[in-house]
Every structure is written in structure tokens, then in C-alpha cells.
């Protein structure tokens, strides 16, 4: 069984930065993707970024060039560096591990971007 725990959310002013971290327990395989999704109030959950190896990443268009996803060598933690944050980035951010079609989720961490 895989368990995921996020940390690093909080409040930040527009233009600021935050770093989210996700630590996993259980058996994970680095070949399977980990990633971050987010859900804003009244909206559906959406992909932010995913990563398998350090060179195989995928970003939503809305966060390209602002967010950077990284994963440790063991494949059991994933971070999201968020720069130039905008109010529309406000959401609950969820860590995800995709094991051959079975999704594991963390409980989420709230990111609020406001003046």
C-alpha cells in the first residue's frame, strides 16, 4: 500500500514562491509517474505536473516556465517549486502516484495566493 503526504502549502503574495514536497511510504517504482494536481474552489481537479525520470516531465500550459517538478533518485519523493505565483494558482494541491493505472493520492495541501 502506498501512502503520500504533502507539505509546504500556505499563503503567499502574487509574484512570490512556494515549494511543495510529497513523501511516499510503501513500495514505489521510479518508472511509474508521480505528480501534482490541484483543485480550485468550484472547479475540477486538474493536472499541474508529472515526472518519471528527471528528464521526463510534463507540465500544464498554465504553469510552464513558472513551476518545476523534481523527484529524488529513489523515486519516493517529489517536489514542486512554484515561482511567480498568481491568484489563479490558489487551490488545494494533491500529490499523486500512478501505479499502472491505480492512482494513489495524498490528502492535499492548500496554497493561497493573494495580496
mmCIF file of C-alpha atoms in Angstrom:
data_model
loop_
_atom_site.group_PDB
_atom_site.id
_atom_site.type_symbol
_atom_site.label_atom_id
_atom_site.label_comp_id
_atom_site.label_asym_id
_atom_site.label_seq_id
_atom_site.Cartn_x
_atom_site.Cartn_y
_atom_site.Cartn_z
ATOM 1 C CA UNK A 1 0.000 0.000 0.000
ATOM 2 C CA UNK A 2 1.302 3.432 -0.954
ATOM 3 C CA UNK A 3 0.725 6.454 1.245
ATOM 4 C CA UNK A 4 1.518 10.016 0.237
ATOM 5 C CA UNK A 5 1.915 13.043 2.469
ATOM 6 C CA UNK A 6 2.201 16.597 1.221
ATOM 7 C CA UNK A 7 3.723 19.597 2.943
ATOM 8 C CA UNK A 8 4.713 23.151 2.142
ATOM 9 C CA UNK A 9 1.439 24.863 1.365
ATOM 10 C CA UNK A 10 0.487 28.239 2.751
ATOM 11 C CA UNK A 11 -0.233 31.824 1.897
ATOM 12 C CA UNK A 12 1.902 33.892 -0.439
ATOM 13 C CA UNK A 13 1.541 37.203 -2.208
ATOM 14 C CA UNK A 14 1.302 37.359 -6.013
ATOM 15 C CA UNK A 15 4.738 37.039 -7.549
ATOM 16 C CA UNK A 16 6.016 35.012 -4.617
ATOM 17 C CA UNK A 17 7.297 31.455 -4.403
ATOM 18 C CA UNK A 18 6.449 28.267 -2.534
ATOM 19 C CA UNK A 19 7.910 24.781 -2.552
ATOM 20 C CA UNK A 20 5.658 21.772 -2.070
ATOM 21 C CA UNK A 21 7.002 18.406 -1.004
ATOM 22 C CA UNK A 22 5.469 14.955 -1.104
ATOM 23 C CA UNK A 23 6.916 11.983 0.738
ATOM 24 C CA UNK A 24 5.767 8.457 -0.014
ATOM 25 C CA UNK A 25 5.781 5.299 2.030
ATOM 26 C CA UNK A 26 5.331 1.779 0.755
ATOM 27 C CA UNK A 27 6.670 0.233 -2.413
ATOM 28 C CA UNK A 28 7.082 2.597 -5.322
ATOM 29 C CA UNK A 29 8.792 2.125 -8.636
ATOM 30 C CA UNK A 30 10.546 5.100 -10.149
ATOM 31 C CA UNK A 31 9.428 4.062 -13.624
ATOM 32 C CA UNK A 32 5.857 4.948 -12.624
ATOM 33 C CA UNK A 33 4.971 8.611 -12.672
ATOM 34 C CA UNK A 34 4.450 10.844 -9.675
ATOM 35 C CA UNK A 35 2.917 14.244 -9.968
ATOM 36 C CA UNK A 36 0.955 17.157 -8.650
ATOM 37 C CA UNK A 37 -2.648 18.012 -9.328
ATOM 38 C CA UNK A 38 -4.727 20.864 -7.986
ATOM 39 C CA UNK A 39 -8.353 21.675 -7.359
ATOM 40 C CA UNK A 40 -9.589 25.229 -7.051
ATOM 41 C CA UNK A 41 -12.921 26.040 -5.375
ATOM 42 C CA UNK A 42 -15.802 25.099 -7.640
ATOM 43 C CA UNK A 43 -13.544 23.528 -10.240
ATOM 44 C CA UNK A 44 -12.465 20.032 -11.191
ATOM 45 C CA UNK A 45 -9.115 18.609 -10.235
ATOM 46 C CA UNK A 46 -6.514 19.319 -12.904
ATOM 47 C CA UNK A 47 -3.005 18.208 -13.719
ATOM 48 C CA UNK A 48 -0.178 20.537 -12.736
ATOM 49 C CA UNK A 49 2.924 18.480 -13.489
ATOM 50 C CA UNK A 50 4.105 14.886 -13.641
ATOM 51 C CA UNK A 51 7.521 13.247 -13.633
ATOM 52 C CA UNK A 52 9.019 9.840 -14.153
ATOM 53 C CA UNK A 53 12.749 10.250 -14.615
ATOM 54 C CA UNK A 54 14.445 13.605 -14.180
ATOM 55 C CA UNK A 55 14.255 14.194 -17.913
ATOM 56 C CA UNK A 56 10.695 13.024 -18.455
ATOM 57 C CA UNK A 57 8.401 15.739 -17.186
ATOM 58 C CA UNK A 58 5.043 17.119 -18.230
ATOM 59 C CA UNK A 59 3.503 20.471 -17.285
ATOM 60 C CA UNK A 60 0.153 22.134 -17.701
ATOM 61 C CA UNK A 61 0.431 25.085 -20.059
ATOM 62 C CA UNK A 62 -0.688 27.416 -17.287
ATOM 63 C CA UNK A 63 2.373 26.646 -15.142
ATOM 64 C CA UNK A 64 5.110 26.135 -17.733
ATOM 65 C CA UNK A 65 8.177 28.293 -17.107
ATOM 66 C CA UNK A 66 6.956 29.064 -13.567
ATOM 67 C CA UNK A 67 6.798 25.670 -11.853
ATOM 68 C CA UNK A 68 9.468 22.976 -11.689
ATOM 69 C CA UNK A 69 8.855 19.389 -10.641
ATOM 70 C CA UNK A 70 11.633 17.192 -9.309
ATOM 71 C CA UNK A 71 11.930 13.694 -7.902
ATOM 72 C CA UNK A 72 14.533 12.050 -5.734
ATOM 73 C CA UNK A 73 16.733 9.242 -7.047
ATOM 74 C CA UNK A 74 14.865 6.599 -5.082
ATOM 75 C CA UNK A 75 11.631 7.797 -6.604
ATOM 76 C CA UNK A 76 9.850 8.137 -3.265
ATOM 77 C CA UNK A 77 9.541 11.892 -3.007
ATOM 78 C CA UNK A 78 8.504 14.596 -5.393
ATOM 79 C CA UNK A 79 8.770 18.353 -5.022
ATOM 80 C CA UNK A 80 7.130 21.240 -6.828
ATOM 81 C CA UNK A 81 8.914 24.579 -6.908
ATOM 82 C CA UNK A 82 6.380 27.275 -7.689
ATOM 83 C CA UNK A 83 7.596 30.711 -8.729
ATOM 84 C CA UNK A 84 5.830 33.840 -9.946
ATOM 85 C CA UNK A 85 2.642 32.675 -8.285
ATOM 86 C CA UNK A 86 -0.659 34.157 -9.410
ATOM 87 C CA UNK A 87 -4.017 34.384 -7.655
ATOM 88 C CA UNK A 88 -5.359 31.797 -10.103
ATOM 89 C CA UNK A 89 -2.856 29.298 -8.697
ATOM 90 C CA UNK A 90 -4.880 29.246 -5.490
ATOM 91 C CA UNK A 91 -6.029 25.667 -4.930
ATOM 92 C CA UNK A 92 -5.582 22.539 -2.904
ATOM 93 C CA UNK A 93 -2.567 20.732 -4.332
ATOM 94 C CA UNK A 94 -2.530 16.932 -4.323
ATOM 95 C CA UNK A 95 0.370 14.570 -4.728
ATOM 96 C CA UNK A 96 -0.256 11.584 -6.997
ATOM 97 C CA UNK A 97 1.431 8.261 -7.729
ATOM 98 C CA UNK A 98 0.241 6.310 -10.733
ATOM 99 C CA UNK A 99 0.935 2.607 -10.450
ATOM 100 C CA UNK A 100 -0.116 1.087 -13.749
ATOM 101 C CA UNK A 101 -3.495 2.776 -13.710
ATOM 102 C CA UNK A 102 -4.086 2.658 -9.976
ATOM 103 C CA UNK A 103 -3.919 6.164 -8.545
ATOM 104 C CA UNK A 104 -2.753 6.963 -5.059
ATOM 105 C CA UNK A 105 -3.451 10.412 -3.610
ATOM 106 C CA UNK A 106 -2.323 12.462 -0.696
ATOM 107 C CA UNK A 107 -4.779 14.461 1.401
ATOM 108 C CA UNK A 108 -3.719 17.728 -0.194
ATOM 109 C CA UNK A 109 -2.132 20.981 0.905
ATOM 110 C CA UNK A 110 -3.722 24.394 0.465
ATOM 111 C CA UNK A 111 -1.939 27.116 -1.489
ATOM 112 C CA UNK A 112 -3.418 30.604 -1.289
ATOM 113 C CA UNK A 113 -2.094 33.422 -3.469
ATOM 114 C CA UNK A 114 -3.476 36.824 -2.575
ATOM 115 C CA UNK A 115 -2.374 40.364 -1.805
#
